mmCIF file of C-alpha atoms in Angstrom:
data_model
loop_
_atom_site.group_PDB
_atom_site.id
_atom_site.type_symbol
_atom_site.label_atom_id
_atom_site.label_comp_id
_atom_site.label_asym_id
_atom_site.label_seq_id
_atom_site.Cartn_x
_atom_site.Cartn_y
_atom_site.Cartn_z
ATOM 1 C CA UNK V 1 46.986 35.651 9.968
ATOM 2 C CA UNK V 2 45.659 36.592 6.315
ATOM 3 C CA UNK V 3 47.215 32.571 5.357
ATOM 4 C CA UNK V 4 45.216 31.225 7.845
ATOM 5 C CA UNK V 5 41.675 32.862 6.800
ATOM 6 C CA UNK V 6 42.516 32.094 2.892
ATOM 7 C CA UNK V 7 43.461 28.269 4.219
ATOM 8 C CA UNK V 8 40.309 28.508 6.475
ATOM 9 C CA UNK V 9 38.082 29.633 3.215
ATOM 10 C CA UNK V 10 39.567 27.276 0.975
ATOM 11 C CA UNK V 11 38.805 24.638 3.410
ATOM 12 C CA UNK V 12 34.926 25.738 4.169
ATOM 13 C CA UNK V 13 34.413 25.846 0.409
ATOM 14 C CA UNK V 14 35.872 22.246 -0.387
ATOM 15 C CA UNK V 15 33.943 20.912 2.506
ATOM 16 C CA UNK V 16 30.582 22.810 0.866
ATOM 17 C CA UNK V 17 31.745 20.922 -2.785
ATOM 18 C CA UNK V 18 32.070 17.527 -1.056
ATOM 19 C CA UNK V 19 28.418 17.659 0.102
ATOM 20 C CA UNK V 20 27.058 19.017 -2.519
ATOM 21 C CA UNK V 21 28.701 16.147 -4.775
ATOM 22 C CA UNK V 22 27.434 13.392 -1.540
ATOM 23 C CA UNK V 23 23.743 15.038 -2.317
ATOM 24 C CA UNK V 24 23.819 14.270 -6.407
ATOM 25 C CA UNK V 25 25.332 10.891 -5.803
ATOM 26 C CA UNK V 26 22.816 10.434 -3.179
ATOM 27 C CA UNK V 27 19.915 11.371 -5.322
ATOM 28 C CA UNK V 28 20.756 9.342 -8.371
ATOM 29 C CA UNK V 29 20.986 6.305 -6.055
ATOM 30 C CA UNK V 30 17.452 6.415 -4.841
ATOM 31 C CA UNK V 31 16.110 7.315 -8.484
ATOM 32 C CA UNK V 32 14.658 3.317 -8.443
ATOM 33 C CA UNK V 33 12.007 4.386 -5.701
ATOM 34 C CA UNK V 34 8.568 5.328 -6.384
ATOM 35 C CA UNK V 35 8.026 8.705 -7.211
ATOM 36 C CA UNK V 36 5.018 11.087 -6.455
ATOM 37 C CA UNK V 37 4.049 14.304 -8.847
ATOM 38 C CA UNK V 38 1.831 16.864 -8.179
ATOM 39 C CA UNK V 39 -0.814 18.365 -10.704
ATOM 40 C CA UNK V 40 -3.345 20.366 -10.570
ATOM 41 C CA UNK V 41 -6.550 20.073 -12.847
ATOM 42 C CA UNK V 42 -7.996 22.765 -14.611
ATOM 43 C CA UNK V 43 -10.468 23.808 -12.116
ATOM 44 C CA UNK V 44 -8.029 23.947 -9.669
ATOM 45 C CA UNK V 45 -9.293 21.025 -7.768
ATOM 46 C CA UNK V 46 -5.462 19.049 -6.726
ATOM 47 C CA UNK V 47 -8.079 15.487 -7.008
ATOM 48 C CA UNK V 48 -6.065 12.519 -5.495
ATOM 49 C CA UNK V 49 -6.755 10.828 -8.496
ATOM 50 C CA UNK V 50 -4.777 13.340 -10.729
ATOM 51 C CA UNK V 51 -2.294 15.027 -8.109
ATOM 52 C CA UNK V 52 -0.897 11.520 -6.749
ATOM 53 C CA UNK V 53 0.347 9.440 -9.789
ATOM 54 C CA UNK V 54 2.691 6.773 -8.937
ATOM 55 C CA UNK V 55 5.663 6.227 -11.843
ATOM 56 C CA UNK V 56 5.599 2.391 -12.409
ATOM 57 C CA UNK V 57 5.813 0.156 -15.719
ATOM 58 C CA UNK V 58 3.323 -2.366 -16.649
ATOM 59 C CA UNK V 59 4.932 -5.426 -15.184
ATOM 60 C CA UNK V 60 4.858 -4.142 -11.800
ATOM 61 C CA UNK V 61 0.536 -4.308 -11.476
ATOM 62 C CA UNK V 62 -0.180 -6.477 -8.917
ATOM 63 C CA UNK V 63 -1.484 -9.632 -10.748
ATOM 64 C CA UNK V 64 -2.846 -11.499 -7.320
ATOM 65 C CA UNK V 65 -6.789 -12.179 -7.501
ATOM 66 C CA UNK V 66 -8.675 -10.224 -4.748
ATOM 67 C CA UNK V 67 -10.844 -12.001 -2.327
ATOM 68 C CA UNK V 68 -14.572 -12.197 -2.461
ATOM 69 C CA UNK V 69 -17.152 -9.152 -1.188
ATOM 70 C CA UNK V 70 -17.916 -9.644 2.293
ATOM 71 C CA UNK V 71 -21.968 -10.096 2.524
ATOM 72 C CA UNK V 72 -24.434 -10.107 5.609
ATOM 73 C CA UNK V 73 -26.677 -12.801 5.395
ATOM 74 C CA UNK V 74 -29.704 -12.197 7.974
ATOM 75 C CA UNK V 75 -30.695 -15.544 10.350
ATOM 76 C CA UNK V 76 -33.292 -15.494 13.038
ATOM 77 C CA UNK V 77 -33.961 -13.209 15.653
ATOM 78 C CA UNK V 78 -32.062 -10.121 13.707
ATOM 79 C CA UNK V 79 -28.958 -11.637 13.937
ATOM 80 C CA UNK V 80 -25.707 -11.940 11.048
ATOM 81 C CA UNK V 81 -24.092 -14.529 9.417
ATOM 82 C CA UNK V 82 -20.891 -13.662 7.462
ATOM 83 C CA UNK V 83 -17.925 -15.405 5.538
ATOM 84 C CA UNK V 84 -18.780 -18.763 5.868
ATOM 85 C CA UNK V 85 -15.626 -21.022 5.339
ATOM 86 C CA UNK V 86 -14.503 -24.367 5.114
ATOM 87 C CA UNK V 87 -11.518 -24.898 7.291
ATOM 88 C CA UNK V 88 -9.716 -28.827 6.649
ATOM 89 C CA UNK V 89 -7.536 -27.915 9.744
ATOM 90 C CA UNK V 90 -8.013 -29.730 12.639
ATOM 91 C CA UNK V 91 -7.655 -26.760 14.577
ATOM 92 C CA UNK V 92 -9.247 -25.895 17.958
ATOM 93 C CA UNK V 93 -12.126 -28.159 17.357
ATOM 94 C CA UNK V 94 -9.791 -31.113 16.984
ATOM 95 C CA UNK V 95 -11.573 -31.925 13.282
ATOM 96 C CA UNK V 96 -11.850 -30.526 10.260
ATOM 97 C CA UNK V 97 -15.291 -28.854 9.974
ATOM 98 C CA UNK V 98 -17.314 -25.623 8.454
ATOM 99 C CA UNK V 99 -16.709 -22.317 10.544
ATOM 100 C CA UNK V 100 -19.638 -19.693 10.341
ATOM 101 C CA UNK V 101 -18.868 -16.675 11.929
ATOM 102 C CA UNK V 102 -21.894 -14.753 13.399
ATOM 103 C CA UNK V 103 -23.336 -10.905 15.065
ATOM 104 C CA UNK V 104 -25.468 -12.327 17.540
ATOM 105 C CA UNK V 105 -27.005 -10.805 20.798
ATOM 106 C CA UNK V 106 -26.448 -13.963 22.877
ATOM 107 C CA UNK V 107 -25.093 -17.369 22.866
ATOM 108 C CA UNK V 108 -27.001 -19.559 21.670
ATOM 109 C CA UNK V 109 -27.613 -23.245 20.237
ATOM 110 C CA UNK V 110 -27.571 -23.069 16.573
ATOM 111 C CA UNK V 111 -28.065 -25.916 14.598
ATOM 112 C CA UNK V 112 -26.232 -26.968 10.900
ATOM 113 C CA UNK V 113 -28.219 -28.605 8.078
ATOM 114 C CA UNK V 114 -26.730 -30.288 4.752
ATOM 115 C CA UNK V 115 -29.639 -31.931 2.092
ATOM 116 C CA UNK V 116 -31.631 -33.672 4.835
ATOM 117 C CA UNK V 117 -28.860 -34.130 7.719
ATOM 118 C CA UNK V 118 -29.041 -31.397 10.993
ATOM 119 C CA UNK V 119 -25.830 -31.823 12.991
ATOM 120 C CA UNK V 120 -25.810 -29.957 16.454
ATOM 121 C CA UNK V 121 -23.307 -26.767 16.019
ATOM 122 C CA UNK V 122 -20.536 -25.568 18.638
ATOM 123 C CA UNK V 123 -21.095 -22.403 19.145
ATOM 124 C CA UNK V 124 -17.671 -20.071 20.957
ATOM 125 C CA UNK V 125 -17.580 -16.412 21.155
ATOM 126 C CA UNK V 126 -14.375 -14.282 19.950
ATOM 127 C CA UNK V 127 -13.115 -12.394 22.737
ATOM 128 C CA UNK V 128 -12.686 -8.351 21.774
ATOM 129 C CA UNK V 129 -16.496 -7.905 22.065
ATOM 130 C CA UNK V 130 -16.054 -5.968 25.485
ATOM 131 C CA UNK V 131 -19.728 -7.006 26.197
ATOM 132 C CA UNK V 132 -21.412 -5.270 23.748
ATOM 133 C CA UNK V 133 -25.194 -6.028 22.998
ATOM 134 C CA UNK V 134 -23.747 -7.406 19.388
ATOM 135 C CA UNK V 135 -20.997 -10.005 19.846
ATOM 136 C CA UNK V 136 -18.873 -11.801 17.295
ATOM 137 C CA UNK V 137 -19.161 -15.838 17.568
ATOM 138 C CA UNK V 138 -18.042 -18.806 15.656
ATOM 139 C CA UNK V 139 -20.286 -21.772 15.109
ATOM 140 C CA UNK V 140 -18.766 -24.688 13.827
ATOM 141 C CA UNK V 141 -20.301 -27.869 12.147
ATOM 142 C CA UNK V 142 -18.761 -30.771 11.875
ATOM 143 C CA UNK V 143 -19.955 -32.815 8.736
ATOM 144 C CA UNK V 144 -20.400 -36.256 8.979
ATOM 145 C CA UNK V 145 -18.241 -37.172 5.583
ATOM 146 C CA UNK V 146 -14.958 -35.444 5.706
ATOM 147 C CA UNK V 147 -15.061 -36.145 2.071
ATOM 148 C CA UNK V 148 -18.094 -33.296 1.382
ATOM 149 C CA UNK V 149 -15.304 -30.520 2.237
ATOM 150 C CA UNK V 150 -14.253 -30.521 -0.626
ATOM 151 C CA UNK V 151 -17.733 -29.886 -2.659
ATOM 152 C CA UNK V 152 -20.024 -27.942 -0.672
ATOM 153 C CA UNK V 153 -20.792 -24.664 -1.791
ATOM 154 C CA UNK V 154 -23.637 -23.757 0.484
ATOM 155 C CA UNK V 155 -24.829 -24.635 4.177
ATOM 156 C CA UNK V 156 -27.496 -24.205 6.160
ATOM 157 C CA UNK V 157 -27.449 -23.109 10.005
ATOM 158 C CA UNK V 158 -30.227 -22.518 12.119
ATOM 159 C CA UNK V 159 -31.587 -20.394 15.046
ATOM 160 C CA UNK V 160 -34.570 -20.503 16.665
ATOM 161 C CA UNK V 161 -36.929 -17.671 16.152
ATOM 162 C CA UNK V 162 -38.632 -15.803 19.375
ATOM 163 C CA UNK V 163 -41.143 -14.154 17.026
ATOM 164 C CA UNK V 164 -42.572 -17.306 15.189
ATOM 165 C CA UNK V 165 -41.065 -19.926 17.932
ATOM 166 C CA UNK V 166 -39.862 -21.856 15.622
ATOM 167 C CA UNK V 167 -36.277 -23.017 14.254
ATOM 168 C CA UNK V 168 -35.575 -21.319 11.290
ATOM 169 C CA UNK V 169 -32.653 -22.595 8.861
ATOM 170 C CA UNK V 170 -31.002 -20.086 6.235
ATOM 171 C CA UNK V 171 -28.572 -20.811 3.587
ATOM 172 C CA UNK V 172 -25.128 -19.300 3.583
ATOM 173 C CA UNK V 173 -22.542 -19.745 0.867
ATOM 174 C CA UNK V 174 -19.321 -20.826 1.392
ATOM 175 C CA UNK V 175 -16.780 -17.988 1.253
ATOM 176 C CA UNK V 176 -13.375 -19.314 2.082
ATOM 177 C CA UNK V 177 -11.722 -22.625 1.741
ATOM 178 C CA UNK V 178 -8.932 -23.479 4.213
ATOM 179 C CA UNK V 179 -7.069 -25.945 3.264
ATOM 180 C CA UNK V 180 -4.621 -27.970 5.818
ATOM 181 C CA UNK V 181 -1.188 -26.565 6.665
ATOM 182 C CA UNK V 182 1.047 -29.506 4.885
ATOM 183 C CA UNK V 183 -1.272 -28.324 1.593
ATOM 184 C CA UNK V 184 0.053 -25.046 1.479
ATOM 185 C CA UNK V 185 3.242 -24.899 -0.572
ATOM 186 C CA UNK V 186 3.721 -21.323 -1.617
ATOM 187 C CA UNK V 187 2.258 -18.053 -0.661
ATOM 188 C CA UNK V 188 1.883 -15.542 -3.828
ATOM 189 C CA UNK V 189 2.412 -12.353 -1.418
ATOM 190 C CA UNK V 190 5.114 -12.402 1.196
ATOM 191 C CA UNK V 191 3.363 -9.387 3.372
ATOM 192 C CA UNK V 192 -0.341 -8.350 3.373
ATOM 193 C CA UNK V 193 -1.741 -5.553 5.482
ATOM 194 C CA UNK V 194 -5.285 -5.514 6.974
ATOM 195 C CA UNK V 195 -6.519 -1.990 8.006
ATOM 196 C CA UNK V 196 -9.990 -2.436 9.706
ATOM 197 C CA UNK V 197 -11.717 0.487 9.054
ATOM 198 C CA UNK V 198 -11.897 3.166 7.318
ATOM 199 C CA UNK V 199 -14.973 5.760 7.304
ATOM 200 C CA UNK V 200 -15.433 9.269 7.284
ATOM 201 C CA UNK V 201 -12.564 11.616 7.249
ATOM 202 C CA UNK V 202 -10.528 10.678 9.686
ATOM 203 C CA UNK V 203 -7.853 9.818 7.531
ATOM 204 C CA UNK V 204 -6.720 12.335 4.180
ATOM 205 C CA UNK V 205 -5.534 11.011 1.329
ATOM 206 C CA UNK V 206 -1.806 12.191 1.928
ATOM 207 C CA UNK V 207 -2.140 10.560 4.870
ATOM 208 C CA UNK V 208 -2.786 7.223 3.116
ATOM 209 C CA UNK V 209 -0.692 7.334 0.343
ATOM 210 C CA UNK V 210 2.297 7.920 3.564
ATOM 211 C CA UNK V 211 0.980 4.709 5.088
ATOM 212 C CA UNK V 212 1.045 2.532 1.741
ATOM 213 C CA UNK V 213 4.163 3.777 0.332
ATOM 214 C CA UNK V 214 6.162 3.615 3.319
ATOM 215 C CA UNK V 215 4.931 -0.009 3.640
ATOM 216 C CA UNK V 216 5.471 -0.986 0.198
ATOM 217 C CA UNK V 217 9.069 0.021 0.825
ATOM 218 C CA UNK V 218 8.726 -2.167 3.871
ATOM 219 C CA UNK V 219 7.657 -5.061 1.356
ATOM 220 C CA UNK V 220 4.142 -5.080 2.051
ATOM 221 C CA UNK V 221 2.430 -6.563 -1.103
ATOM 222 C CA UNK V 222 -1.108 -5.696 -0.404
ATOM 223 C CA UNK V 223 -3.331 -3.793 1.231
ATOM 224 C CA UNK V 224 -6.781 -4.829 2.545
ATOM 225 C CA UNK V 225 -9.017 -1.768 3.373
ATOM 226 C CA UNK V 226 -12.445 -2.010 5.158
ATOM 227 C CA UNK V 227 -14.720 1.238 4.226
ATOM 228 C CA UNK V 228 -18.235 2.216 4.307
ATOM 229 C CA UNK V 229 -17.923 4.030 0.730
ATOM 230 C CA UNK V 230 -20.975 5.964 1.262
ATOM 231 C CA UNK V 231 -19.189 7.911 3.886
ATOM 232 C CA UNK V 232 -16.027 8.380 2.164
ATOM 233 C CA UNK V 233 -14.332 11.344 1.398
ATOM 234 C CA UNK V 234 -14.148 12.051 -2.161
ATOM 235 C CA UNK V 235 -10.245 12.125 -2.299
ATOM 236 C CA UNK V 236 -10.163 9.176 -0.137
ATOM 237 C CA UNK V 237 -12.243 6.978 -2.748
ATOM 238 C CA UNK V 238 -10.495 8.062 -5.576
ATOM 239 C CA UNK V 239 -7.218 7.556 -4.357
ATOM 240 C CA UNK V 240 -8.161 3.853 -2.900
ATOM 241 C CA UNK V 241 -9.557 3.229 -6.394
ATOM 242 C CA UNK V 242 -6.506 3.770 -8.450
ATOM 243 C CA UNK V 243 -4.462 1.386 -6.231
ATOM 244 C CA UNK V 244 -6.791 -1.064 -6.402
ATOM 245 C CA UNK V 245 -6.821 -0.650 -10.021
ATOM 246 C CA UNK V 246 -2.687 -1.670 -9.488
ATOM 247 C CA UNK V 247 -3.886 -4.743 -7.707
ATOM 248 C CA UNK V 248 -2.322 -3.088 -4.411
ATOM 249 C CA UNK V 249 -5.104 -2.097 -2.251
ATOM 250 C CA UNK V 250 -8.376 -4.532 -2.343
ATOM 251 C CA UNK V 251 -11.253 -2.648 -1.164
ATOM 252 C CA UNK V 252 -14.242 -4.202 0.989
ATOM 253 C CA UNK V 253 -17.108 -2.368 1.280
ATOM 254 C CA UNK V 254 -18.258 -3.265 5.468
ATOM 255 C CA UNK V 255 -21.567 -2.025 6.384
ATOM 256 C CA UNK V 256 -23.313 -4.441 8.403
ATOM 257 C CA UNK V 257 -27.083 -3.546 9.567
ATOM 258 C CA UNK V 258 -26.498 -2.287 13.057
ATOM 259 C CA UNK V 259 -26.514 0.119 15.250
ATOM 260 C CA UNK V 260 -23.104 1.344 15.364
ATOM 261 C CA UNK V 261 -23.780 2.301 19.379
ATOM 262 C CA UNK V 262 -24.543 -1.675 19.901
ATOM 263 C CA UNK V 263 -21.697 -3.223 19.306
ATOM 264 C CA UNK V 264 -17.925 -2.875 19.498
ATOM 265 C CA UNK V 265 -15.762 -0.094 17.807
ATOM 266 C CA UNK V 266 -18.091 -0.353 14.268
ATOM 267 C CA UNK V 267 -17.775 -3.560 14.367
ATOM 268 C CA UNK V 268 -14.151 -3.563 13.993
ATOM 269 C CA UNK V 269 -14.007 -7.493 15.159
ATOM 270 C CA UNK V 270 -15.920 -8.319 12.196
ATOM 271 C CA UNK V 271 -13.520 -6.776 9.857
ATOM 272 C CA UNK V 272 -10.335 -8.024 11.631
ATOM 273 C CA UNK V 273 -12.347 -11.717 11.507
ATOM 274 C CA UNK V 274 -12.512 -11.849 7.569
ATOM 275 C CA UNK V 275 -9.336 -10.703 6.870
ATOM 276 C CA UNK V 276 -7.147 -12.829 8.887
ATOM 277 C CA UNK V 277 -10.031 -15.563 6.885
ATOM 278 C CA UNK V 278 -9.042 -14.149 3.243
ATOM 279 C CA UNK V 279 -5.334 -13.742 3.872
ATOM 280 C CA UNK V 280 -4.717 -17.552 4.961
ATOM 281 C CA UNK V 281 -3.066 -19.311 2.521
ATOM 282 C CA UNK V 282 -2.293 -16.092 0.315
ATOM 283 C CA UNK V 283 -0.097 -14.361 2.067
ATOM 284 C CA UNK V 284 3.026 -15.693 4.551
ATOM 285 C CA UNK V 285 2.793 -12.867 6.868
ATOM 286 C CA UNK V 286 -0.047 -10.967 8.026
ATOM 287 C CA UNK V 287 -0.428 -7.421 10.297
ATOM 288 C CA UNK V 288 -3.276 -5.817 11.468
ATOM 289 C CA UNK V 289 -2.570 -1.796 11.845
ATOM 290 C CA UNK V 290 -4.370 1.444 12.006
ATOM 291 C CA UNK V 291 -3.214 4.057 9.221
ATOM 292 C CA UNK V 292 -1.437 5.866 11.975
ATOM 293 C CA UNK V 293 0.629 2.496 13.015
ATOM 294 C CA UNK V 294 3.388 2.117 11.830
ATOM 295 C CA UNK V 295 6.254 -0.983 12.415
ATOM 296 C CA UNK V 296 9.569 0.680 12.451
ATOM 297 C CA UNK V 297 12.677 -1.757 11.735
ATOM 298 C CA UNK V 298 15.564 -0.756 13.872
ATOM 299 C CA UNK V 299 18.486 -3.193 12.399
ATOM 300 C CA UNK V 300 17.437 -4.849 9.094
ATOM 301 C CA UNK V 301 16.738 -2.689 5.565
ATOM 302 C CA UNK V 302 13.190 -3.779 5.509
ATOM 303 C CA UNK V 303 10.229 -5.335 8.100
ATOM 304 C CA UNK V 304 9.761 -7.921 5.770
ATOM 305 C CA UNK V 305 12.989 -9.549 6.766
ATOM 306 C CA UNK V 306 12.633 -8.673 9.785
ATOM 307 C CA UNK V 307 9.793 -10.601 10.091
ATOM 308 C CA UNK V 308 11.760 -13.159 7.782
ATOM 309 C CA UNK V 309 14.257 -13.455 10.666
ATOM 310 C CA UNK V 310 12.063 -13.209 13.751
ATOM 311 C CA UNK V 311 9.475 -15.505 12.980
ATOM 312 C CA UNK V 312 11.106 -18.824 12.664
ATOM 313 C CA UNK V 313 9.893 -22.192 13.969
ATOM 314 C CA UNK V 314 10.921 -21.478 17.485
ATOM 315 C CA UNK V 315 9.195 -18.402 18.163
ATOM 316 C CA UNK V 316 5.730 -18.143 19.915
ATOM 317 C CA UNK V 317 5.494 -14.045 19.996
ATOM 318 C CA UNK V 318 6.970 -11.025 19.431
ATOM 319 C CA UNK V 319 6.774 -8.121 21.912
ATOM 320 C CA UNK V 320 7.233 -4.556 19.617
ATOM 321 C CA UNK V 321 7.489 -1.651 22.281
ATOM 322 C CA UNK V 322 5.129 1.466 21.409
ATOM 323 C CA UNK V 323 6.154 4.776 21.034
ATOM 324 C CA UNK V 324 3.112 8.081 21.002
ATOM 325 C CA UNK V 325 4.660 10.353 18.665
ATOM 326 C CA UNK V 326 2.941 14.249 18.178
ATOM 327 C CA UNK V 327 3.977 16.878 16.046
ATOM 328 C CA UNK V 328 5.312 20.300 17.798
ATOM 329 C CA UNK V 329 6.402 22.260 14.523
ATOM 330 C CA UNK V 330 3.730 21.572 11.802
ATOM 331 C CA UNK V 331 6.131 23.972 9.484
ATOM 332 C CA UNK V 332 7.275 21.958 6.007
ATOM 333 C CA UNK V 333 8.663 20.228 5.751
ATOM 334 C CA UNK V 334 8.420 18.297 8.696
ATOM 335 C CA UNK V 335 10.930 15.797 9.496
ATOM 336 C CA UNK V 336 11.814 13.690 13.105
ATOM 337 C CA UNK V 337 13.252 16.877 14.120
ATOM 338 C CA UNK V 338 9.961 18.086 14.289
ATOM 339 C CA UNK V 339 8.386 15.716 16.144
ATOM 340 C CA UNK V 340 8.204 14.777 20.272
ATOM 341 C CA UNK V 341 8.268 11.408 21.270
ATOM 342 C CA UNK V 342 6.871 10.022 24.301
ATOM 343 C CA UNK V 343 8.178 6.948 26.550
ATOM 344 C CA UNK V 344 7.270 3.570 25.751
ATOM 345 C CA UNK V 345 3.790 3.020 25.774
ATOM 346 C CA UNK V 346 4.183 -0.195 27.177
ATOM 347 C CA UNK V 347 6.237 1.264 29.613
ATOM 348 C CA UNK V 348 3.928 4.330 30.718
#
């Protein structure tokens, strides 16, 4: 009996050496990952800024040009013009043409102007406006020499004015340039993120820096981040600034002048419009997500060959089932023992 409780402690304590040897060989192995320290300032403010510093060499700065600001150009009758683009697709339209996405209260028939030539523009509304007083539309113009395409850097569109009845042209700049698909050789980023928007305090900072690391471990290349600064918290803005200061996170400052009330989600269509608009061309694959959305891989190391895999010529669309999940024991550290999942969504 005494043999068999020495043979049983010998065995316990080899079994507690083996794991604690699996743990250091485990640890070294994932030394390559980014890291995140903690500090604390002297006035005992833990700023994102100085508390979150991300252990990287020079070389690995994001050298990718961001996009241009997004601007609100007012045309008659109080309504928006924004990102005005070429596109040399032939797309929906069936011919190349200028797109020029507008906020506008109602459909109506706005007209296109370049030098001295008006050409009639057709006018479609996005759907996702859930008939709010301020809908999203796209008014297209088809130019009369494919050939100008290529060297227009402004156009005019016009609406017709209720207060002055009269049709009133305005100038937008060209934004965006599309160019056709055969054009497009390379992409610089494999995976870009759009995250329309941010505001307020929704979201902390430890919260964000979850989302974007986890991603860029996903092979996510970029981040594109919709905020109204002035309504930022203070954490929040610093922590968005240092990564875009890596060239990781490319920060658009969205505050078009309406009523938040009038039209749908703050405008959350708008956003979602100009990124899928400044992510053509740059990066191969695109996903729109909420900083509390996150695409979970179930077989392949990463979702960017996932996507690799899933996405070839012969598929028209992928159907990701949804899982709600909610944290029961907030005690840290919390892990997926500690949370509750519910059915799928899609399911429920």
């Amino acid at each position: 009996m005494r043999k068999a409780i020495q043979l049983l402690f010998l065995l316990v304590f080899g079994l507690f050496l083996l794991s604690l040897l699996i743990s250091y060989f485990y640890l070294n192995s994932i030394q390559s990952l980014p890291k995140l320290s903690a500090r604390v300032d002297s006035n005992g403010d833990d700023s994102i800024d100085e508390s979150i510093i991300l252990e990287k060499t020079e070389n690995e700065i994001l050298d990718v040009p961001f996009g241009p600001p997004l601007n609100f150009t007012s045309i008659g009758n109080g309504f928006l013009a924004f990102s005005a683009y070429v596109d040399a697709r032939d797309g929906n339209m069936g011919y190349p043409c200028v797109r020029i996405p507008v906020i506008a209260t109602m459909k109506q028939n706005f007209k296109c102007r370049l030098t001295d030539r008006e050409m009639e523009g057709t006018t479609y509304e996005l759907s996702e406006n859930h008939a709010m007083r301020y809908r999203v539309y796209i008014v297209n113009c088809k130019l009369p020499d494919e050939k100008e395409l290529k060297r227009i850097k402004t156009i005019e569109i016009g609406a017709f004015n209720t207060k002055t009845a009269k049709l009133e042209f305005t100038v937008v700049p060209i934004t965006y340039r599309i160019p056709k698909e055969t054009e497009i050789k390379d992409h610089p980023l494999r995976y870009s993120v759009c995250l329309p928007q941010l505001f307020g305090n929704i979201y902390t900072a430890e919260r964000i820096v979850e989302f974007i690391e986890l991603y860029r471990l996903q092979g996510a290349g970029r981040f594109h981040v919709y905020v109204k600064k002035e309504s930022l918290d203070t954490r929040v803005s610093r922590l968005l600034n240092r990564y875009s200061k890596e060239g990781i996170v490319e920060v658009i400052n969205f505050h078009p002048d309406i009523q938040e009330k009038s039209i749908w989600y703050h405008g959350q269509l708008i956003s979602v419009t100009d990124c899928h608009l400044r992510t053509i061309g740059l990066a191969k694959f695109v996903s729109f997500n909420d900083f509390d959305e996150f695409f979970i891989p179930m077989t392949n190391d990463s979702l960017l060959s996932t996507l690799e895999e899933l996405l070839s010529n012969n598929t028209g669309s992928i159907r990701v089932p949804t899982f709600y999940m909610s944290i029961e024991n907030k005690t840290l550290p919390i892990t997926q023992h500690n949370f509750k999942c519910s059915p799928q969504a899609d399911e429920v």
